[in-house]
Short mmCIF file of C-alpha atoms and ligand atoms in Angstrom, two decimals:
data_model
loop_
_atom_site.label_atom_id
_atom_site.label_comp_id
_atom_site.label_asym_id
_atom_site.label_seq_id
_atom_site.Cartn_x
_atom_site.Cartn_y
_atom_site.Cartn_z
CA MET A 1 0.05 -0.24 0.06
CA ALA A 2 2.96 2.36 0.98
CA THR A 3 4.57 1.91 -2.58
CA ARG A 4 1.17 2.97 -4.25
CA LYS A 5 0.74 6.04 -2.50
CA LYS A 6 4.39 6.91 -2.84
CA SER A 7 4.33 6.38 -6.95
CA LYS A 8 1.29 8.06 -7.37
CA GLY A 9 1.11 10.58 -10.78
CA LYS A 10 5.03 9.44 -11.62
CA GLY A 11 5.23 7.25 -14.95
CA ARG A 12 7.92 4.56 -14.11
CA ALA A 13 6.19 4.51 -10.49
CA LYS A 14 3.02 4.13 -12.08
CA ALA A 15 4.03 0.80 -13.98
CA VAL A 16 5.38 -0.64 -10.55
CA SER A 17 2.24 0.20 -8.89
CA ARG A 18 0.19 -1.92 -11.46
CA LYS A 19 2.63 -4.99 -11.35
CA VAL A 20 2.43 -4.77 -7.27
CA VAL A 21 -1.53 -4.69 -8.01
CA LYS A 22 -1.54 -7.42 -10.39
CA LEU A 23 0.88 -9.85 -8.57
CA LYS A 24 -1.36 -9.45 -5.33
CA SER A 25 -4.78 -10.03 -6.92
CA LYS A 26 -3.35 -13.31 -8.73
CA GLY A 27 -2.07 -14.57 -5.42
CA ILE A 28 -5.60 -13.88 -3.82
CA ALA A 29 -7.22 -15.55 -6.29
CA ALA A 30 -4.99 -18.65 -6.07
CA LYS A 31 -5.49 -18.63 -2.23
CA LYS A 32 -9.03 -18.76 -2.68
CA ALA A 33 -9.06 -21.45 -4.95
CA ASN A 34 -6.37 -23.69 -2.96
CA GLY A 35 -5.61 -21.75 0.39
CA ASN A 36 -2.20 -21.69 -0.80
CA GLY A 37 -0.67 -19.05 -3.15
CA HIS A 38 1.68 -21.09 -4.93
CA LEU A 39 -0.04 -23.98 -6.16
CA PRO A 40 -2.19 -24.01 -9.75
CA ARG A 41 -5.78 -24.83 -9.19
CA PRO A 42 -6.28 -28.50 -9.56
CA SER A 43 -7.93 -29.86 -12.56
CA SER A 44 -11.76 -29.83 -12.57
CA LYS A 45 -12.00 -33.01 -14.90
CA ALA A 46 -12.31 -36.28 -13.58
CA TRP A 47 -9.10 -38.55 -12.62
CA GLY A 48 -7.71 -39.89 -15.77
CA GLN A 49 -9.28 -37.15 -18.02
CA ALA A 50 -6.82 -34.07 -17.65
CA GLY A 51 -4.13 -35.76 -20.00
CA LYS A 52 -1.36 -38.02 -18.66
CA ALA A 53 1.71 -37.56 -16.22
CA LEU A 54 4.18 -36.82 -19.39
CA THR A 55 1.52 -35.33 -21.61
CA GLY A 56 3.16 -32.38 -23.87
CA VAL A 57 6.83 -34.06 -23.64
CA ARG A 58 8.13 -35.07 -26.91
CA ILE A 59 10.80 -37.69 -27.15
CA LEU A 60 12.98 -38.37 -30.23
CA ASP A 61 13.66 -41.90 -29.86
CA PHE A 62 16.81 -43.06 -31.35
CA THR A 63 16.50 -46.59 -29.60
CA HIS A 64 16.85 -50.10 -30.85
CA VAL A 65 17.02 -53.73 -29.80
CA GLN A 66 15.99 -53.77 -25.83
CA SER A 67 17.11 -51.46 -23.44
CA GLY A 68 16.36 -48.29 -25.05
CA PRO A 69 12.85 -49.09 -26.40
CA THR A 70 12.05 -50.26 -22.88
CA CYS A 71 12.77 -46.75 -21.36
CA THR A 72 11.00 -44.90 -24.22
CA GLN A 73 7.98 -47.36 -24.38
CA LEU A 74 7.54 -46.49 -20.56
CA LEU A 75 7.46 -42.76 -21.21
CA ALA A 76 5.17 -43.35 -24.00
CA TRP A 77 2.72 -45.04 -21.58
CA LEU A 78 3.07 -42.04 -19.25
CA GLY A 79 2.11 -40.00 -22.00
CA ALA A 80 5.11 -38.80 -23.72
CA ASP A 81 4.74 -38.36 -27.72
CA VAL A 82 7.39 -40.97 -28.76
CA ILE A 83 8.91 -40.32 -32.13
CA LYS A 84 10.78 -43.73 -33.11
CA VAL A 85 13.30 -42.73 -35.92
CA GLU A 86 14.71 -45.77 -37.64
CA ARG A 87 16.61 -46.81 -40.65
CA PRO A 88 14.92 -46.79 -44.13
CA GLY A 89 13.81 -50.38 -45.07
CA VAL A 90 15.24 -52.22 -41.99
CA GLY A 91 14.00 -50.14 -39.00
CA ASP A 92 14.98 -51.71 -35.44
CA ILE A 93 16.72 -55.06 -36.06
CA THR A 94 14.38 -56.63 -33.86
CA ARG A 95 11.34 -55.92 -36.15
CA GLY A 96 12.84 -59.31 -38.35
CA GLN A 97 14.41 -60.99 -35.44
CA LEU A 98 12.88 -64.42 -33.76
CA VAL A 99 10.02 -64.04 -36.33
CA ASP A 100 6.96 -66.09 -35.43
CA VAL A 101 4.38 -64.93 -38.10
CA LYS A 102 6.06 -64.69 -41.54
CA GLY A 103 5.92 -61.01 -42.85
CA ALA A 104 4.81 -59.46 -39.69
CA ASP A 105 7.08 -57.44 -37.07
CA SER A 106 8.14 -59.94 -34.24
CA LEU A 107 6.99 -60.05 -31.12
CA TYR A 108 10.33 -59.05 -29.89
CA PHE A 109 9.79 -55.60 -31.69
CA THR A 110 5.92 -55.28 -30.84
CA MET A 111 6.23 -55.88 -27.57
CA LEU A 112 8.86 -52.96 -26.52
CA ASN A 113 7.63 -50.29 -28.91
CA HIS A 114 3.82 -50.03 -27.94
CA ASN A 115 2.53 -46.51 -27.97
CA LYS A 116 5.10 -45.00 -30.53
CA ARG A 117 5.23 -43.40 -33.63
CA SER A 118 7.56 -44.24 -36.48
CA ILE A 119 9.56 -42.21 -38.73
CA THR A 120 12.32 -43.57 -41.31
CA ILE A 121 15.28 -41.44 -41.92
CA ASP A 122 18.69 -42.23 -42.97
CA SER A 123 20.43 -39.96 -40.21
CA LYS A 124 23.72 -39.97 -42.47
CA HIS A 125 22.22 -38.38 -45.58
CA PRO A 126 21.98 -34.57 -45.69
CA GLN A 127 18.36 -34.47 -45.98
CA GLY A 128 18.02 -37.00 -43.31
CA LYS A 129 20.29 -34.65 -41.04
CA ARG A 130 18.15 -31.67 -42.00
CA VAL A 131 14.95 -33.68 -40.74
CA LEU A 132 16.64 -34.60 -37.87
CA ASP A 133 17.90 -31.09 -36.73
CA GLU A 134 14.34 -29.96 -37.18
CA LEU A 135 13.31 -33.00 -34.67
CA ILE A 136 16.00 -31.72 -32.35
CA LYS A 137 14.46 -28.45 -32.31
CA ALA A 138 10.79 -29.91 -31.65
CA CYS A 139 11.54 -32.51 -28.91
CA ASP A 140 12.33 -32.39 -25.26
CA VAL A 141 14.49 -35.26 -25.04
CA LEU A 142 16.66 -37.49 -27.26
CA VAL A 143 17.05 -41.30 -26.14
CA GLU A 144 19.68 -43.37 -27.83
CA ASN A 145 21.46 -46.72 -27.36
CA PHE A 146 23.60 -46.77 -30.03
CA ALA A 147 27.17 -48.46 -29.72
CA PRO A 148 29.54 -45.81 -27.94
CA GLY A 149 30.66 -43.30 -30.39
CA ALA A 150 27.76 -43.95 -33.23
CA LEU A 151 25.73 -40.48 -32.08
CA ASP A 152 28.78 -38.52 -32.80
CA ARG A 153 29.72 -40.15 -36.11
CA MET A 154 26.15 -38.80 -37.25
CA GLY A 155 27.15 -35.49 -36.45
CA LEU A 156 24.66 -35.56 -33.57
CA THR A 157 27.15 -34.35 -31.08
CA TRP A 158 26.29 -32.87 -27.41
CA GLU A 159 27.53 -29.37 -28.61
CA HIS A 160 25.50 -29.71 -32.13
CA ILE A 161 22.36 -30.87 -30.08
CA HIS A 162 22.75 -28.60 -27.47
CA LYS A 163 22.90 -25.44 -29.85
CA LEU A 164 20.13 -26.40 -31.68
CA ASN A 165 17.85 -26.67 -28.56
CA PRO A 166 19.76 -25.78 -25.18
CA ARG A 167 16.55 -27.24 -23.28
CA MET A 168 17.12 -30.89 -25.26
CA ILE A 169 17.73 -33.67 -22.57
CA VAL A 170 20.24 -36.12 -24.30
CA ALA A 171 19.70 -39.78 -22.47
CA SER A 172 21.94 -42.83 -23.30
CA VAL A 173 22.27 -46.32 -22.56
CA LYS A 174 25.66 -47.89 -22.78
CA GLY A 175 27.23 -51.14 -21.60
CA PHE A 176 29.75 -49.36 -19.47
CA GLY A 177 30.52 -46.02 -17.85
CA PRO A 178 33.71 -44.13 -18.25
CA GLY A 179 36.50 -46.65 -17.83
CA PRO A 180 38.67 -49.37 -19.46
CA TYR A 181 35.68 -50.82 -21.16
CA GLU A 182 33.54 -47.76 -22.23
CA ASP A 183 34.14 -48.42 -26.11
CA CYS A 184 32.63 -52.06 -26.15
CA LYS A 185 29.27 -53.02 -27.17
CA VAL A 186 27.36 -54.77 -24.94
CA TYR A 187 24.11 -57.29 -24.68
CA GLU A 188 22.12 -58.46 -21.86
CA ASN A 189 24.09 -61.38 -20.66
CA VAL A 190 27.58 -59.53 -20.79
CA ALA A 191 25.74 -56.85 -18.62
CA GLN A 192 24.60 -59.59 -16.16
CA CYS A 193 28.35 -60.96 -15.87
CA ALA A 194 29.93 -57.80 -15.65
CA GLY A 195 27.42 -56.12 -12.94
CA GLY A 196 27.85 -58.99 -10.46
CA SER A 197 24.66 -60.78 -11.08
CA ALA A 198 26.14 -64.02 -12.59
CA SER A 199 28.97 -64.64 -10.27
CA THR A 200 26.32 -64.51 -7.45
CA THR A 201 23.49 -66.69 -9.18
CA GLY A 202 23.16 -70.59 -9.43
CA PHE A 203 24.16 -73.29 -7.25
CA ARG A 204 27.97 -73.07 -5.86
CA ASP A 205 28.71 -76.55 -7.39
CA GLY A 206 27.63 -75.16 -10.72
CA PRO A 207 28.80 -72.58 -13.12
CA PRO A 208 27.62 -68.87 -12.86
CA LEU A 209 24.23 -68.46 -14.34
CA VAL A 210 22.35 -65.77 -16.06
CA THR A 211 18.86 -65.02 -15.24
CA GLY A 212 15.72 -65.05 -17.11
CA ALA A 213 14.71 -61.30 -15.96
CA GLN A 214 16.41 -58.82 -18.24
CA ILE A 215 17.94 -56.72 -15.60
CA GLY A 216 20.92 -55.54 -17.98
CA ASP A 217 18.52 -54.40 -20.98
CA SER A 218 15.15 -53.55 -19.26
CA GLY A 219 16.61 -52.86 -15.84
CA THR A 220 18.57 -50.14 -17.58
CA GLY A 221 16.27 -48.86 -19.62
CA LEU A 222 13.62 -48.44 -16.23
CA HIS A 223 16.98 -46.65 -14.89
CA LEU A 224 17.09 -44.39 -17.67
CA ALA A 225 13.75 -43.38 -17.52
CA LEU A 226 13.89 -42.18 -13.97
CA GLY A 227 17.10 -40.18 -14.99
CA ILE A 228 15.01 -38.25 -17.92
CA VAL A 229 11.89 -37.60 -15.93
CA CYS A 230 14.38 -36.37 -13.15
CA ALA A 231 16.11 -34.43 -15.78
CA LEU A 232 12.87 -32.76 -17.08
CA PHE A 233 11.67 -31.83 -13.43
CA GLN A 234 15.42 -30.14 -13.00
CA ARG A 235 14.60 -28.32 -16.39
CA ASN A 236 11.87 -26.57 -14.82
CA ARG A 237 14.14 -24.72 -12.67
CA THR A 238 17.45 -24.31 -14.90
CA GLY A 239 15.82 -23.82 -18.28
CA ARG A 240 18.54 -26.15 -19.76
CA GLY A 241 19.01 -29.63 -20.59
CA GLN A 242 21.61 -32.14 -19.55
CA LYS A 243 23.30 -35.43 -20.60
CA VAL A 244 21.99 -38.64 -18.94
CA LEU A 245 23.54 -41.72 -18.87
CA ALA A 246 22.79 -45.15 -17.50
CA ALA A 247 25.43 -47.42 -17.81
CA MET A 248 24.40 -51.23 -17.97
CA GLN A 249 27.03 -52.57 -15.57
CA ASP A 250 26.15 -49.87 -13.53
CA GLY A 251 22.26 -50.74 -13.65
CA VAL A 252 23.07 -54.56 -12.80
CA LEU A 253 25.39 -53.73 -10.02
CA ASN A 254 22.49 -51.70 -8.38
CA LEU A 255 19.91 -54.38 -8.43
CA CYS A 256 22.68 -56.62 -7.27
CA ARG A 257 23.71 -54.07 -4.09
CA VAL A 258 22.77 -56.83 -1.77
CA LYS A 259 25.66 -59.07 -2.99
CA LEU A 260 27.97 -56.16 -2.70
CA ARG A 261 26.69 -55.88 0.93
CA ASP A 262 27.61 -59.59 1.57
CA GLN A 263 30.97 -59.14 -0.07
CA GLN A 264 31.92 -56.60 2.72
CA ARG A 265 30.03 -58.97 5.50
CA LEU A 266 32.60 -61.54 4.61
CA LYS A 267 35.06 -59.92 6.66
CA ALA A 268 33.16 -60.45 9.69
CA GLY A 269 32.80 -64.12 9.32
CA PRO A 270 30.64 -66.52 7.16
CA LEU A 271 27.24 -65.48 5.85
CA THR A 272 25.34 -67.38 8.13
CA GLU A 273 22.03 -67.19 6.02
CA TYR A 274 23.83 -68.97 3.27
CA SER A 275 22.94 -72.62 3.37
CA GLN A 276 26.54 -73.43 2.90
CA PHE A 277 27.11 -71.97 6.61
CA GLY A 278 24.60 -74.59 7.80
CA GLU A 279 26.20 -77.56 5.75
CA GLY A 280 29.93 -76.44 7.37
CA LEU A 281 31.54 -75.52 4.08
CA PRO A 282 34.06 -72.78 4.16
CA PHE A 283 33.38 -69.60 2.19
CA GLY A 284 35.95 -68.15 -0.21
CA ASP A 285 36.89 -64.39 -0.47
CA ALA A 286 34.03 -63.48 -2.83
CA THR A 287 30.23 -63.19 -2.34
CA PRO A 288 29.21 -66.83 -3.13
CA ARG A 289 26.39 -68.64 -5.38
CA ALA A 290 23.68 -68.39 -2.88
CA GLY A 291 21.35 -71.21 -4.95
CA ASN A 292 17.68 -70.34 -3.90
CA ASP A 293 18.65 -69.20 -0.32
CA SER A 294 16.91 -65.93 0.37
CA GLY A 295 18.81 -63.00 0.05
CA GLY A 296 17.48 -61.35 3.31
CA GLY A 297 17.61 -62.31 6.83
CA GLN A 298 14.56 -64.67 6.57
CA PRO A 299 15.75 -68.30 5.24
CA GLY A 300 13.89 -69.61 2.23
CA TRP A 301 14.02 -72.03 -0.31
CA ILE A 302 12.01 -73.62 -3.16
CA LEU A 303 10.44 -76.96 -2.33
CA LYS A 304 8.62 -79.38 -4.50
CA CYS A 305 4.80 -79.62 -4.33
CA LYS A 306 2.42 -82.19 -5.38
CA GLY A 307 2.91 -83.19 -9.20
CA TRP A 308 6.48 -82.18 -9.47
CA GLU A 309 7.56 -85.41 -11.08
CA ASN A 310 5.75 -84.23 -14.53
CA ASP A 311 5.24 -80.51 -13.83
CA PRO A 312 8.87 -78.60 -14.06
CA ASP A 313 7.05 -75.61 -12.24
CA ALA A 314 5.26 -77.62 -9.67
CA TYR A 315 7.29 -76.00 -6.84
CA ILE A 316 6.82 -73.02 -4.14
CA TYR A 317 9.18 -70.46 -2.36
CA PHE A 318 8.86 -71.17 1.30
CA ILE A 319 9.93 -68.72 3.60
CA THR A 320 10.50 -69.26 7.36
CA GLN A 321 9.94 -66.12 8.36
CA ALA A 322 10.59 -66.07 12.37
CA PRO A 323 7.37 -64.59 13.49
CA VAL A 324 5.36 -67.74 12.02
CA TRP A 325 7.76 -70.35 13.08
CA GLY A 326 5.10 -71.81 15.57
CA GLU A 327 2.62 -71.57 12.35
CA ILE A 328 5.07 -73.51 10.52
CA CYS A 329 5.63 -76.44 13.21
CA ASP A 330 1.98 -76.94 13.52
CA LEU A 331 1.40 -77.15 9.92
CA ILE A 332 4.16 -79.43 8.95
CA GLY A 333 3.20 -81.64 12.08
CA GLU A 334 6.23 -80.78 14.31
CA PRO A 335 4.80 -78.84 17.36
CA THR A 336 7.54 -79.92 19.53
CA TRP A 337 10.11 -77.52 17.19
CA LYS A 338 8.15 -74.54 18.76
CA THR A 339 9.81 -74.92 22.32
CA ASP A 340 12.66 -77.43 21.56
CA PRO A 341 15.77 -75.15 22.15
CA GLU A 342 17.33 -76.91 19.21
CA TYR A 343 14.60 -75.35 16.75
CA ALA A 344 12.89 -72.44 18.77
CA THR A 345 15.22 -69.75 17.78
CA PRO A 346 16.42 -68.45 14.49
CA ARG A 347 19.88 -68.39 15.50
CA ALA A 348 19.74 -72.09 16.53
CA ARG A 349 17.93 -73.04 13.35
CA LEU A 350 20.44 -71.62 11.18
CA PRO A 351 22.86 -74.88 10.92
CA LYS A 352 19.82 -76.90 10.35
CA LEU A 353 18.10 -75.28 7.57
CA LYS A 354 18.75 -78.07 4.98
CA LYS A 355 17.02 -80.66 7.30
CA ILE A 356 14.21 -78.03 8.43
CA PHE A 357 13.33 -77.42 4.35
CA GLU A 358 13.29 -81.13 3.87
CA ARG A 359 10.88 -81.77 6.66
CA ILE A 360 8.67 -78.93 5.35
CA GLU A 361 8.90 -80.12 1.82
CA GLN A 362 7.73 -83.69 3.13
CA TRP A 363 4.42 -81.65 3.70
CA THR A 364 4.51 -79.44 0.48
CA MET A 365 4.63 -82.18 -1.86
CA THR A 366 1.14 -83.46 -0.27
CA ARG A 367 -0.33 -80.36 -1.47
CA THR A 368 -0.66 -78.69 -5.25
CA LYS A 369 1.61 -75.08 -4.99
CA PHE A 370 -1.72 -73.16 -5.11
CA GLU A 371 -2.96 -75.24 -1.94
CA VAL A 372 0.05 -74.47 -0.18
CA MET A 373 -0.32 -70.83 -1.29
CA GLU A 374 -3.76 -70.81 0.08
CA ILE A 375 -3.13 -72.69 3.56
CA CYS A 376 0.18 -70.76 4.11
CA ASN A 377 -1.64 -67.47 3.49
CA LYS A 378 -4.26 -67.87 5.84
CA VAL A 379 -1.42 -67.88 8.62
CA ASP A 380 0.55 -65.40 7.30
CA ILE A 381 3.42 -67.74 6.12
CA PRO A 382 5.19 -65.91 3.02
CA VAL A 383 5.27 -68.32 0.32
CA GLY A 384 5.32 -67.79 -3.59
CA PRO A 385 4.19 -70.28 -6.11
CA ILE A 386 6.52 -70.65 -9.00
CA LEU A 387 4.26 -69.66 -11.72
CA SER A 388 5.00 -70.56 -15.52
CA MET A 389 4.41 -68.10 -18.30
CA LYS A 390 1.66 -70.06 -19.16
CA GLU A 391 -0.08 -69.55 -16.04
CA ILE A 392 0.90 -65.91 -15.95
CA ALA A 393 -0.70 -65.52 -19.38
CA GLU A 394 -3.79 -66.99 -18.47
CA GLU A 395 -4.19 -65.13 -14.93
CA PRO A 396 -7.53 -63.11 -15.05
CA SER A 397 -6.19 -61.00 -11.96
CA LEU A 398 -3.29 -59.65 -14.17
CA ARG A 399 -5.57 -59.04 -17.24
CA LYS A 400 -8.06 -57.01 -15.41
CA THR A 401 -5.34 -54.58 -13.87
CA GLY A 402 -3.68 -54.18 -17.42
CA THR A 403 -0.50 -55.91 -16.40
CA VAL A 404 -1.12 -58.63 -19.32
CA VAL A 405 -2.94 -57.00 -22.04
CA GLU A 406 -4.19 -58.27 -25.60
CA VAL A 407 -3.36 -56.03 -28.60
CA ASP A 408 -4.43 -56.03 -31.93
CA HIS A 409 -1.89 -55.69 -34.86
CA PRO A 410 -2.89 -55.28 -38.57
CA THR A 411 -0.08 -57.82 -39.66
CA ARG A 412 -0.10 -60.44 -36.98
CA GLY A 413 -3.43 -60.12 -35.42
CA LYS A 414 -4.18 -60.57 -31.48
CA TYR A 415 -1.22 -61.08 -29.16
CA LEU A 416 -0.21 -60.84 -25.57
CA THR A 417 2.03 -58.18 -24.02
CA VAL A 418 2.80 -56.69 -20.76
CA GLY A 419 1.44 -53.62 -19.85
CA ASN A 420 2.70 -50.71 -17.57
CA PRO A 421 3.47 -51.99 -14.18
CA ILE A 422 3.41 -48.59 -12.91
CA LYS A 423 -0.09 -48.10 -12.01
CA MET A 424 -1.57 -44.26 -11.63
CA SER A 425 -4.86 -42.99 -10.58
CA ASP A 426 -4.39 -39.70 -12.86
CA SER A 427 -2.30 -41.01 -15.58
CA ILE A 428 -3.88 -44.23 -16.95
CA SER A 429 -2.30 -46.15 -19.52
CA GLU A 430 -3.87 -47.59 -22.32
CA VAL A 431 -1.51 -50.02 -24.49
CA THR A 432 -1.51 -49.24 -28.43
CA ARG A 433 -0.03 -51.29 -30.63
CA SER A 434 3.59 -50.86 -31.86
CA PRO A 435 3.93 -48.67 -35.22
CA LEU A 436 4.57 -50.14 -38.74
CA LEU A 437 7.96 -49.15 -40.17
CA GLY A 438 7.79 -45.44 -41.03
CA GLU A 439 3.95 -45.37 -40.79
CA HIS A 440 4.02 -41.93 -39.41
CA THR A 441 6.70 -40.20 -41.61
CA ASP A 442 4.38 -38.11 -43.30
CA GLU A 443 2.57 -36.74 -40.49
CA ILE A 444 5.34 -36.24 -38.67
CA LEU A 445 6.99 -34.00 -41.40
CA LYS A 446 3.78 -32.05 -41.72
CA ASP A 447 2.31 -31.78 -38.36
CA VAL A 448 5.21 -31.55 -35.77
CA LEU A 449 7.82 -30.48 -38.18
CA LYS A 450 5.63 -28.02 -40.16
CA PHE A 451 7.68 -28.92 -43.47
CA SER A 452 5.99 -27.43 -46.47
CA ALA A 453 4.61 -29.63 -49.31
CA LYS A 454 7.43 -28.47 -51.61
CA ASP A 455 9.90 -29.24 -48.86
CA ILE A 456 8.47 -32.71 -48.02
CA ALA A 457 8.62 -33.66 -51.80
CA GLU A 458 12.37 -32.48 -51.73
CA ILE A 459 13.25 -34.61 -48.72
CA LYS A 460 11.57 -37.42 -50.10
CA ASN A 461 13.01 -37.40 -53.46
CA SER A 462 16.34 -37.01 -51.99
CA GLY A 463 16.12 -40.81 -50.82
CA ALA A 464 16.67 -39.56 -47.51
CA LEU A 465 13.69 -41.27 -45.72
CA SER A 466 13.33 -44.21 -47.95
CA ALA A 467 15.37 -47.69 -48.56
CA PRO A 468 17.79 -47.67 -51.33
CA LYS A 469 16.38 -49.24 -54.47
CA LYS A 470 17.76 -52.90 -55.43
CA GLU A 471 20.19 -51.60 -58.22
CA GLU A 472 21.14 -48.95 -55.91
CA LYS A 473 22.14 -51.46 -53.37
CA ALA A 474 23.74 -53.57 -55.74
CA ALA A 475 26.26 -50.85 -57.22
N1 LIG B 1 20.32 -44.18 -40.42
C1 LIG B 1 21.70 -44.44 -40.68
N2 LIG B 1 22.51 -45.12 -39.91
C2 LIG B 1 22.03 -45.62 -38.83
C3 LIG B 1 20.64 -45.22 -38.61
C4 LIG B 1 19.72 -44.74 -39.40
N3 LIG B 1 18.55 -44.32 -38.94
N4 LIG B 1 20.46 -45.94 -37.15
C5 LIG B 1 21.52 -46.55 -36.95
N5 LIG B 1 22.54 -46.33 -37.88
C6 LIG B 1 24.06 -46.73 -37.87
C7 LIG B 1 24.63 -46.32 -36.77
O1 LIG B 1 25.24 -44.73 -36.97
C8 LIG B 1 25.83 -47.05 -36.81
O2 LIG B 1 26.90 -46.74 -37.69
P1 LIG B 1 28.15 -46.60 -37.50
O3 LIG B 1 28.96 -47.59 -36.85
O4 LIG B 1 28.86 -46.28 -38.79
O5 LIG B 1 28.47 -45.31 -36.64
C9 LIG B 1 25.14 -48.71 -37.17
O6 LIG B 1 23.84 -48.22 -37.68
C10 LIG B 1 25.12 -49.65 -36.17
O7 LIG B 1 24.68 -49.21 -34.85
P2 LIG B 1 25.08 -50.00 -33.63
O8 LIG B 1 24.83 -49.29 -32.40
O9 LIG B 1 26.49 -50.20 -33.62
O10 LIG B 1 24.39 -51.27 -33.66
P3 LIG B 1 24.93 -52.55 -33.59
O11 LIG B 1 23.92 -53.69 -33.95
O12 LIG B 1 26.56 -53.00 -34.42
O13 LIG B 1 25.20 -52.88 -31.89
C11 LIG B 1 24.52 -52.98 -29.63
C12 LIG B 1 23.92 -53.11 -31.19
C13 LIG B 1 23.46 -53.15 -29.06
C14 LIG B 1 25.28 -53.92 -29.43
C15 LIG B 1 25.09 -51.80 -29.67
O14 LIG B 1 24.23 -50.59 -30.09
C16 LIG B 1 25.21 -51.07 -28.30
O15 LIG B 1 26.34 -51.66 -27.54
N6 LIG B 1 24.81 -50.29 -27.73
C17 LIG B 1 24.79 -49.98 -26.41
C18 LIG B 1 24.53 -50.94 -24.93
C19 LIG B 1 23.20 -51.35 -25.04
O16 LIG B 1 22.19 -50.82 -25.23
N7 LIG B 1 22.92 -52.79 -25.29
C20 LIG B 1 21.71 -53.42 -25.18
C21 LIG B 1 21.07 -53.45 -26.55
S1 LIG B 1 19.45 -54.12 -25.97
#
């Protein structure tokens, strides 16, 4: 108020006065709406109808195979407009790998590229570079997982990108971070081996094992997605983009952190929760393979269930959680173990885990895995049936939540896929089919990049967006 009085009648001061009044009234309006002067008014639309979490974010998706596509598919489910750039005529190499329906994109490709648009561009052609430069200006994030140096060899250096669009976030998956292996090409199992997973997976009398879960590829893609969203968040404050790197070795190691924990615990003595302790076997100087031992403080093992002789998945993971030890003893018909000092405490049980699990297995073998699950859950014993992919595909509750989804595709027909595992009440994911190669080339040139009809014709005639003709290829 004092400012307004003082400035009355003077040109410059008048402007200041108007500004103050404007700010004040805005604050009051917002406060009225929210009871808070800083937050925007909540949407009046129903949940799930005011756009998605990443609506308005546009991604230049230069990814291929699995790790990068996992990341951009997740961002697409969360609402980003993902424009996948593919090599003309070929596309992402996975389109033609592990083909099950002749002439159709493979499941390998379709299951990693939902909700995206596809444009074909030869990134090494001058007209292709022209289109890419426009895409860089029109997008918020460039995601890539080429071999080290490939993006630079296309001329898409950080300096070039940042000059065209200082707000652009450039996110990469590489096999290794800076160091002796930074130039290496890497696939899933290489990462599992280099990230500590293989040396700690399997049985101690067998070789290292890789796991079926794609922790190197999909796991790193998930790490990258988090980095991208955080970079977008930071950009709100700084106004500038940044480089985001997720190395597959680092991603796998992050998921294996309990094994690095055990490596350090070895200095203090044997790892008592590993069954080799109970069996009186010595430990070496590195974290050993733990078989099916539980990674935490509650011992567990995989046990046979009824039908195991013919069904390779008739097993259950059984955890002898300390608080329900009494219930376990009652179930398996060993009530005296509840008070017998040889069994009554977790510490006393550690050297006898093998014997204990053999006894529990005598009981689980009399029931199916689903019966064991039902009986144990009633008394809060944590158990997990070993579900086959067939059982998962047929599980109605997973269909209901959209975790397993049926999608229709023009060339392959209906197929099952895994939907968005992240459920958000106001950003609901619909899974739409993966794009055909170059399906959206025209609409992206016209609607996103605003090229004129003349420019589009020039770019197309140059051959930058199409596969070389057979004679050209042969020449
Ligand atoms: N137009 C023209 N050229 C294109 C193109 C396009 N649209 N898209 C890709 N290319 C070119 C690249 O520029 C590169 O050429 P260059 O070697 O002359 O620079 C070439 O295609 C091959 O790319 P590259 O990434 O080396 O593919 P690859 O099939 O030889 O290797 C990987 C595949 C996965 C091993 C490798 O990309 C990699 O190590 N990526 C990082 C780690 C990773 O993500 N691994 C997991 C994959 S699931």
